[in-house]
Coordinates of C-alpha atoms and ligand atoms in Angstrom, one line a residue:
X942 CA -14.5 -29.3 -31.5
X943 CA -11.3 -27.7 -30.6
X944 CA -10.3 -27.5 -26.2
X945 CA -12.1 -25.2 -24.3
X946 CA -9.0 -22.8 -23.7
X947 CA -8.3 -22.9 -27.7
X948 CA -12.4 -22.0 -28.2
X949 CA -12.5 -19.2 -25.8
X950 CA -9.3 -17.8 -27.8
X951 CA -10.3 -18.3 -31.1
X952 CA -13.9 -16.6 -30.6
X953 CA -13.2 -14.3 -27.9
X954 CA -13.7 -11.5 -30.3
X955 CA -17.2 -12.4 -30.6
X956 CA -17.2 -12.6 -26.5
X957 CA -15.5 -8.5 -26.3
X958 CA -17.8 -7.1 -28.8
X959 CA -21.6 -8.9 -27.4
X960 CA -20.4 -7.5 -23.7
X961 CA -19.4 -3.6 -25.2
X962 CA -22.7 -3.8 -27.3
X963 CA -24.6 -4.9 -24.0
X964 CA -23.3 -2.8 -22.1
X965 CA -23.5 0.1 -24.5
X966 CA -27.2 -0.8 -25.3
X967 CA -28.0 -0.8 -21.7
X968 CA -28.5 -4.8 -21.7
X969 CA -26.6 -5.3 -18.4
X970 CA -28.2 -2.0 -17.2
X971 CA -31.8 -3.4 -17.7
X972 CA -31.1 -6.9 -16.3
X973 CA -28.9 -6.0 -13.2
X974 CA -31.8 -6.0 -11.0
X975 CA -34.2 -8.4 -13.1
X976 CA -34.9 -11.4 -14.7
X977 CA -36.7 -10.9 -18.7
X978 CA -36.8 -13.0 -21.6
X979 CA -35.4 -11.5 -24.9
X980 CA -38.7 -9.9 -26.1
X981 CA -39.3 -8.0 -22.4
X982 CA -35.7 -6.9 -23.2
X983 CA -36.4 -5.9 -26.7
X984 CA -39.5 -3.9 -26.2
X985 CA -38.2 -1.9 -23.4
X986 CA -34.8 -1.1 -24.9
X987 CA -36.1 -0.8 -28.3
X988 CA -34.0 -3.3 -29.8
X989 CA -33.8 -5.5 -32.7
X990 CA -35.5 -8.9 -31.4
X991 CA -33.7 -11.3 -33.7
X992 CA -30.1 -9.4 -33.1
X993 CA -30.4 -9.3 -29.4
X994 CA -31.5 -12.7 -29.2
X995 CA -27.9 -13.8 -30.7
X996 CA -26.1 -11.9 -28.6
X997 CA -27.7 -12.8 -25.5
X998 CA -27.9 -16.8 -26.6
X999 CA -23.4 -16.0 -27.2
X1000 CA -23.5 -13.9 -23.7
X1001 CA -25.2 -17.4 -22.4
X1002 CA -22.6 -19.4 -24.2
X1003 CA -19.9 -17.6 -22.7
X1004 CA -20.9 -17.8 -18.7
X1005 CA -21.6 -14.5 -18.6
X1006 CA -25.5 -14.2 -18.0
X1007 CA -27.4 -16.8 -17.5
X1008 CA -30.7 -18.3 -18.4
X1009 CA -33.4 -19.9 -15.7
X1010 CA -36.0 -22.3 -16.8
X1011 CA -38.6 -19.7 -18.3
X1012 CA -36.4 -18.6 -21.0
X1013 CA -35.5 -15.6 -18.3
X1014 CA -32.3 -14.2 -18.8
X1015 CA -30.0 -12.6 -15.7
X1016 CA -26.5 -11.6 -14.6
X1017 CA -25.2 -14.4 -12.3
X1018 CA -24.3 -12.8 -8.9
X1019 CA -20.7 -13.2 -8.6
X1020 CA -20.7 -10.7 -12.1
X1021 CA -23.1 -8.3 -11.1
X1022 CA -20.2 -5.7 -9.4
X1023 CA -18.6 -6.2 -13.1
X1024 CA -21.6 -5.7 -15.7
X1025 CA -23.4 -3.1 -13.2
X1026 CA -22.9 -0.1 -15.4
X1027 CA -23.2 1.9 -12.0
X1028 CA -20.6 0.1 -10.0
X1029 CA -17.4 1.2 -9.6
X1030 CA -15.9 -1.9 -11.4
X1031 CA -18.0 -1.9 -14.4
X1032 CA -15.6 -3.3 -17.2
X1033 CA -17.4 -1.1 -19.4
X1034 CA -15.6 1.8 -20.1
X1035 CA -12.1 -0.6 -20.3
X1036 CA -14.3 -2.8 -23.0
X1037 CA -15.2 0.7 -24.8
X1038 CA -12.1 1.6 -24.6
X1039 CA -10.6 -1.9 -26.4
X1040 CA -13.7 -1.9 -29.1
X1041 CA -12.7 1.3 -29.9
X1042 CA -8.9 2.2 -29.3
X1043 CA -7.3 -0.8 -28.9
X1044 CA -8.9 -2.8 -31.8
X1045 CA -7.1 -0.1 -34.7
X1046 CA -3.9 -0.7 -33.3
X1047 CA -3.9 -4.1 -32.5
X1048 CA -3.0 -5.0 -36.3
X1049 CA 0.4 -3.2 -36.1
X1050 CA 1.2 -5.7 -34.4
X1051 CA 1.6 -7.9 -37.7
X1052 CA 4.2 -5.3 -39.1
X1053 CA 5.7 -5.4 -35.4
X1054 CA 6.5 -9.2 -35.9
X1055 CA 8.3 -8.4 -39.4
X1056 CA 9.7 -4.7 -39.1
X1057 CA 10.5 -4.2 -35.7
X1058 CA 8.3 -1.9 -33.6
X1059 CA 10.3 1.4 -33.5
X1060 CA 10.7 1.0 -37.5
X1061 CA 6.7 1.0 -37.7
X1062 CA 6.3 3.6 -35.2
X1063 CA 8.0 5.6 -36.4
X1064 CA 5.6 6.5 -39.2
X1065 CA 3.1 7.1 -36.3
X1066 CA 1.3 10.2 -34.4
X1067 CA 2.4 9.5 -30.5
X1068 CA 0.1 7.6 -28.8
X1069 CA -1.7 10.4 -26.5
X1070 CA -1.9 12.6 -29.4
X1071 CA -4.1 9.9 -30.7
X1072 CA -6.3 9.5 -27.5
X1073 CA -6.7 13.0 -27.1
X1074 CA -7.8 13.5 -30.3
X1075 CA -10.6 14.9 -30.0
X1076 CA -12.5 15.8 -26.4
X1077 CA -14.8 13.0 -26.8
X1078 CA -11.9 10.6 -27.3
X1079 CA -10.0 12.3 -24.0
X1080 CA -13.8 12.0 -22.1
X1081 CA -14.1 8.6 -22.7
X1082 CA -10.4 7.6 -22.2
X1083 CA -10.2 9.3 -18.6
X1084 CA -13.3 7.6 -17.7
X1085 CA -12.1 4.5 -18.6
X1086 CA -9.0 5.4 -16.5
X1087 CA -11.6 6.3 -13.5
X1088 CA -13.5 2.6 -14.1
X1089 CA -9.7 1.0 -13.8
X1090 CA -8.5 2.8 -10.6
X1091 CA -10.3 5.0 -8.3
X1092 CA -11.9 1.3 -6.8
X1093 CA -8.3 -0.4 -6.4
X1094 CA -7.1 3.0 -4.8
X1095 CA -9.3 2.6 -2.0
X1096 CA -7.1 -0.3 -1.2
X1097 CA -3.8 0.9 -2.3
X1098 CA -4.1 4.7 -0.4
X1099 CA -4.6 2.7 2.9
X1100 CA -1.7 0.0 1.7
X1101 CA 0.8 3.1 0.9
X1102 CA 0.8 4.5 4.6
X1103 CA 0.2 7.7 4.4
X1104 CA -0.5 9.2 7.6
X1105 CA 1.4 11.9 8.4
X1106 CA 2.4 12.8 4.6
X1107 CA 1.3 16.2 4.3
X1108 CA 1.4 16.1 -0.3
X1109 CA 0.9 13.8 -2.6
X1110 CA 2.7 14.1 -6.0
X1111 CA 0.0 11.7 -8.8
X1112 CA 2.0 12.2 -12.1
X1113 CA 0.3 11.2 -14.9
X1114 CA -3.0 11.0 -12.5
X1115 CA -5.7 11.4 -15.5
X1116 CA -8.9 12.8 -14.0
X1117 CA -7.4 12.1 -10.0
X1118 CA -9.0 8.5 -9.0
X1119 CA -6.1 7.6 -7.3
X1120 CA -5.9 11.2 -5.3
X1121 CA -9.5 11.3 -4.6
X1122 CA -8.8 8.0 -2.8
X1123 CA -5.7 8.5 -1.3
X1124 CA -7.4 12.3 -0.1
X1125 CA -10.8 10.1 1.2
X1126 CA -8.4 7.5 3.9
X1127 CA -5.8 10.3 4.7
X1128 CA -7.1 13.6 6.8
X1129 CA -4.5 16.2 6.4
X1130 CA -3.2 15.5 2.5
X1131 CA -3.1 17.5 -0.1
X1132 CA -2.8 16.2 -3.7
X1133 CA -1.9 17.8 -7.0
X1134 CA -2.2 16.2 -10.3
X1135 CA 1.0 16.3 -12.6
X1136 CA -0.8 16.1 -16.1
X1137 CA -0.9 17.3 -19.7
X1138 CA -3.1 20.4 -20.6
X1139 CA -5.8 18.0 -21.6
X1140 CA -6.6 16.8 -18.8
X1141 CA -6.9 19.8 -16.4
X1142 CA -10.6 20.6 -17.5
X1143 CA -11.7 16.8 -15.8
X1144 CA -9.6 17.4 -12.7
X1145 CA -11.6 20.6 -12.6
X1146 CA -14.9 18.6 -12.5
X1147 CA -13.3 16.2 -10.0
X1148 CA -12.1 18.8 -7.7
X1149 CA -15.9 20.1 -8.2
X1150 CA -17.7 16.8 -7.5
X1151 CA -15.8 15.9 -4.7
X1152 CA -15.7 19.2 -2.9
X1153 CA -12.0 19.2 -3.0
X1154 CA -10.9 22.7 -3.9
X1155 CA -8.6 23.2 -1.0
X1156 CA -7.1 19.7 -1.3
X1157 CA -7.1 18.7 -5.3
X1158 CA -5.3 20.9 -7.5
X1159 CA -3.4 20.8 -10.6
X1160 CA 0.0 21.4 -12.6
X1161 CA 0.7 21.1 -16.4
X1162 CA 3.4 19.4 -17.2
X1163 CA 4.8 17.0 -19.5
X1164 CA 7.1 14.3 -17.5
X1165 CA 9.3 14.0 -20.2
X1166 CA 10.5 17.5 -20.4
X1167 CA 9.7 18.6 -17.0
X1168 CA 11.2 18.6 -13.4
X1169 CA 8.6 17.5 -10.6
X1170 CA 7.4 20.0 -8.4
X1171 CA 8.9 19.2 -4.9
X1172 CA 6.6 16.7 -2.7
X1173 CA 6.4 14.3 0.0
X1174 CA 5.1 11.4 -2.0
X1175 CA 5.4 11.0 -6.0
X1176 CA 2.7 8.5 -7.4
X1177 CA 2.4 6.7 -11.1
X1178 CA -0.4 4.5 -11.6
X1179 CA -0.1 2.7 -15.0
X1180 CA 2.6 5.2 -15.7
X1181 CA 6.0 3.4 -16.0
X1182 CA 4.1 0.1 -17.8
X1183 CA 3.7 2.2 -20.8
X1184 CA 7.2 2.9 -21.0
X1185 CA 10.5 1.7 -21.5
X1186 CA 13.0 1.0 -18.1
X1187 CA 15.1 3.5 -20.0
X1188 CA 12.2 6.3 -19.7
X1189 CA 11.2 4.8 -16.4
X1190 CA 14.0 5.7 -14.6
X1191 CA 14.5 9.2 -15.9
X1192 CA 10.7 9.5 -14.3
X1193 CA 11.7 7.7 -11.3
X1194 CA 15.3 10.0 -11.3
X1195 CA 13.0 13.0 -11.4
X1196 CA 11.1 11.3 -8.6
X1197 CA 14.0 11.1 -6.3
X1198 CA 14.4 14.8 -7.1
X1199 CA 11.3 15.9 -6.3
X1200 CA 10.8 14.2 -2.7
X1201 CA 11.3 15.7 0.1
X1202 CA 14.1 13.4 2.4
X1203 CA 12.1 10.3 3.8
X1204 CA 9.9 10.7 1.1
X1205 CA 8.2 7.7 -1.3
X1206 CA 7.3 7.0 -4.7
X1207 CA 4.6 5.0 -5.0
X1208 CA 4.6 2.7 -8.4
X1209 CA 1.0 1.2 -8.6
X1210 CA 0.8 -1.0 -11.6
X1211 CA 0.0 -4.6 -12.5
X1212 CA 2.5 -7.1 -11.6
X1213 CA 3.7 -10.5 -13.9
X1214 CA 4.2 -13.3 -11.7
X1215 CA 7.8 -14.1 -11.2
X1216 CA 8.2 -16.8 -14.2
X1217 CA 6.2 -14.2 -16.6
X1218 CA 3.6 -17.3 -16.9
X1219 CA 0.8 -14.7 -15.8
X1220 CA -1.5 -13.5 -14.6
X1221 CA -3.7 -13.4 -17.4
X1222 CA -4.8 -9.7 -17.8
X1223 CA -0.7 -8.6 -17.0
X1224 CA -0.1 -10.9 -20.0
X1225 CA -3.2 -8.9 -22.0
X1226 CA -1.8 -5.3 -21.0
X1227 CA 1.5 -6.2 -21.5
X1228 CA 0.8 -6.7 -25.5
X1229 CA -1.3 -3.5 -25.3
X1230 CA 1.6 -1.8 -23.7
X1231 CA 3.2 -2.8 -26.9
X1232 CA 0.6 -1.8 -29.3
X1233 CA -0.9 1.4 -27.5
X1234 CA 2.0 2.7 -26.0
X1235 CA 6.4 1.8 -25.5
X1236 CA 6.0 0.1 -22.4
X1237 CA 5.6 -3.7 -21.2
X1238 CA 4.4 -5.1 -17.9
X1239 CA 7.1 -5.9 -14.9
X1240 CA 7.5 -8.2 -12.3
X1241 CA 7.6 -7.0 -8.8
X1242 CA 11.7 -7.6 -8.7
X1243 CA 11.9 -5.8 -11.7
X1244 CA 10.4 -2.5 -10.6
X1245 CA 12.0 -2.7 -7.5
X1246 CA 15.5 -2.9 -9.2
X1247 CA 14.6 0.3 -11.5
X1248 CA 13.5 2.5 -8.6
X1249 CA 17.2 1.0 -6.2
X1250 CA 19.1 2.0 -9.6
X1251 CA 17.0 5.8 -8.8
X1252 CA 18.5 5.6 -5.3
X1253 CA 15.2 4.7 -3.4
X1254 CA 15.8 1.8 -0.5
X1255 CA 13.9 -0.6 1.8
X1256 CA 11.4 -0.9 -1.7
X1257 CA 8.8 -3.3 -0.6
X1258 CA 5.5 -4.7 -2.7
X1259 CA 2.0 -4.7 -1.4
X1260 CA -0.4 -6.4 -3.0
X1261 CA -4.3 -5.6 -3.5
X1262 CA -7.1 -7.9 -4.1
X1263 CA -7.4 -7.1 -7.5
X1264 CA -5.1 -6.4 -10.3
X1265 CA -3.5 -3.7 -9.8
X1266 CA -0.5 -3.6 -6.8
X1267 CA 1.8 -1.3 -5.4
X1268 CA 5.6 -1.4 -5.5
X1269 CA 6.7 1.1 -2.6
X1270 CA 10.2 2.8 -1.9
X1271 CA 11.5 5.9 -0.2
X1272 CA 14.1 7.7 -0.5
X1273 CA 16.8 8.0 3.0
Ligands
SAM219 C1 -2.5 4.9 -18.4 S1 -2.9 6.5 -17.8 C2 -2.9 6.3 -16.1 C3 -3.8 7.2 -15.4 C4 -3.8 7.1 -13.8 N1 -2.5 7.3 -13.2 C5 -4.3 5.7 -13.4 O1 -3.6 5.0 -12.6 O2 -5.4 5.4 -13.8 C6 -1.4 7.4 -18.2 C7 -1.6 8.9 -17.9 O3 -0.3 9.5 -18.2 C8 -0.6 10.8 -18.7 N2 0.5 11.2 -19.6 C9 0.9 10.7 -20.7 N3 2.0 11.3 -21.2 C10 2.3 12.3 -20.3 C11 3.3 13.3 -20.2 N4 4.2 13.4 -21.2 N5 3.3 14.1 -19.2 C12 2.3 14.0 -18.2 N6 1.3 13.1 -18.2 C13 1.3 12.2 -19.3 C14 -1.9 10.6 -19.6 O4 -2.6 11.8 -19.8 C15 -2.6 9.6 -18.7 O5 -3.6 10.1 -17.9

């Protein structure tokens, strides 16, 4: 039997697609609050007894339920905030968005490794053409967006400092989890979403859900043709990880342009440790970054030297408790 760490990689496919097929099914739903055995499962979900046994014996397997003496099956509490379909960092929607995205790119990367990337894109749609594809593809990618953020930005809006900034700039801010959050901790901002056409239909139902209409709104543009309207604060959350530090500092160029004097851009992205040796998911993204977009992950110093190249000073990094972080700088 092969080391754990070599197990875990050579079957983790089996591990991704049992947790997107229980959470899809409803599985994780049904036993967040309960203990059942497979058949109590079954009956109420109407579901295949022999199948959902398998993939609740592999969920076992794996750590990620567990199962008492009576054959009961449960989510161990320490996962429950994860596999809660209802909490606000359910993995769900990122999972469905791997199963279903991720998985029909991750091949190029095979012709990658012999072609050269921009060779084999080349003969490719651009990625958000893909994801916006259709509106159920652009639903289900901006809730996956939502799943990933709006929690984290309840730490970063507080860790960015901004009382006393009167707008807030998000480009590329998908439906707005990141300007709901920031709007929530800071009395007195205003936020506008910088996004493309796509989009403005789910800010719409944001601004509606939230009661935000005289704080949210939001601007077409495309922020690789486009100047940035002129701001206090100019925000990218998993922005300049999907592209190139070429690309990243026209954006971060535009940036400067945009903010006011004594303004700040706010970079809020995963971080690789110094030595690139981790952590785990930055290591993940970063060769999805390669396959579902042009970017790559960064190390704090890294960002901070493309945003002192755009003129921004006294940069500084502020880390959250989870995986996300935020790379801060201002311009003099
Ligand atoms: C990875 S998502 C990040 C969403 C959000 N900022 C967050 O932190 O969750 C990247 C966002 O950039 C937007 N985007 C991609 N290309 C764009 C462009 N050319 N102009 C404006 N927005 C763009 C996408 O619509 C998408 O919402």
């Amino acid at each position: 039997m092969p080391p754990s760490a070599l197990e875990k990689a050579v079957y983790g496919v089996y591990a991704t697609t049992a947790v997107h097929l229980a959470d899809k099914h409803g599985v994780f739903g049904y036993l967040i609050d309960r203990e059942a055995s497979t058949d109590k499962v079954a009956s109420e979900l109407g579901l295949d007894q022999d199948s959902l046994d398998r993939l609740l014996v592999l969920l076992d397997s794996f750590g990620i339920i567990e199962r008492n003496e009576h054959g009961a099956y449960r989510i161990p509490a320490e996962l429950a905030p994860f596999l809660d379909p209802e909490s606000p960092r359910s993995v769900g929607g990122f999972v469905s968005h791997v199963m279903n995205s991720t998985l029909d790119r991750l091949p190029q990367l095979d012709a990658y490794l012999t072609d050269g990337k921009s060779a084999v894109d080349a003969a490719l749609p651009a990625p958000f053409d893909v994801m916006y594809g259709t509106p159920e593809l652009t639903g289900k990618f901006l809730e996956a967006m939502w799943q990933l953020t709006y929690d984290v930005s309840r730490e970063l809006a507080p860790l960015a400092g901004l009382a006393g900034v009167r707008h807030l700039l998000d480009v590329g801010g998908a439906s707005g989890p990141f300007c709901v959050a920031a709007l929530e901790s800071t009395p007195g901002l205003r936020a506008t979403v910088f996004e493309l056409p796509e989009v403005g239909p789910y800010v719409a139902d944001t601004v509606a859900r939230h009661q935000l209409q005289d704080r949210l709104d939001f601007v077409v543009g495309d922020f690789h043709r486009d100047e940035f309207p002129p701001t206090e604060c100019v925000a990218f959350g998993y922005v300049l990880s999907g592209w190139t530090d070429e690309i990243g500092l026209q954006l971060l160029h535009k940036a400067y342009r945009a903010c006011a004097d004594g303004g700040r851009v706010l970079i809020m992205d995963r971080l690789f440790d110094h030595d690139r040796r981790g952590p785990l998911p930055t290591a993940v993204m970063n060769l999805s970054m390669h396959v579902e977009a042009k970017g790559r992950h960064r190390t704090a110093a890294e960002y901070i030297g493309l945003l002192e190249t755009a003129g921004f000073v006294d940069c500084d990094v502020r880390r959250s408790s989870q995986d996300k972080h935020l790379v801060i700088g201002f311009k003099k």
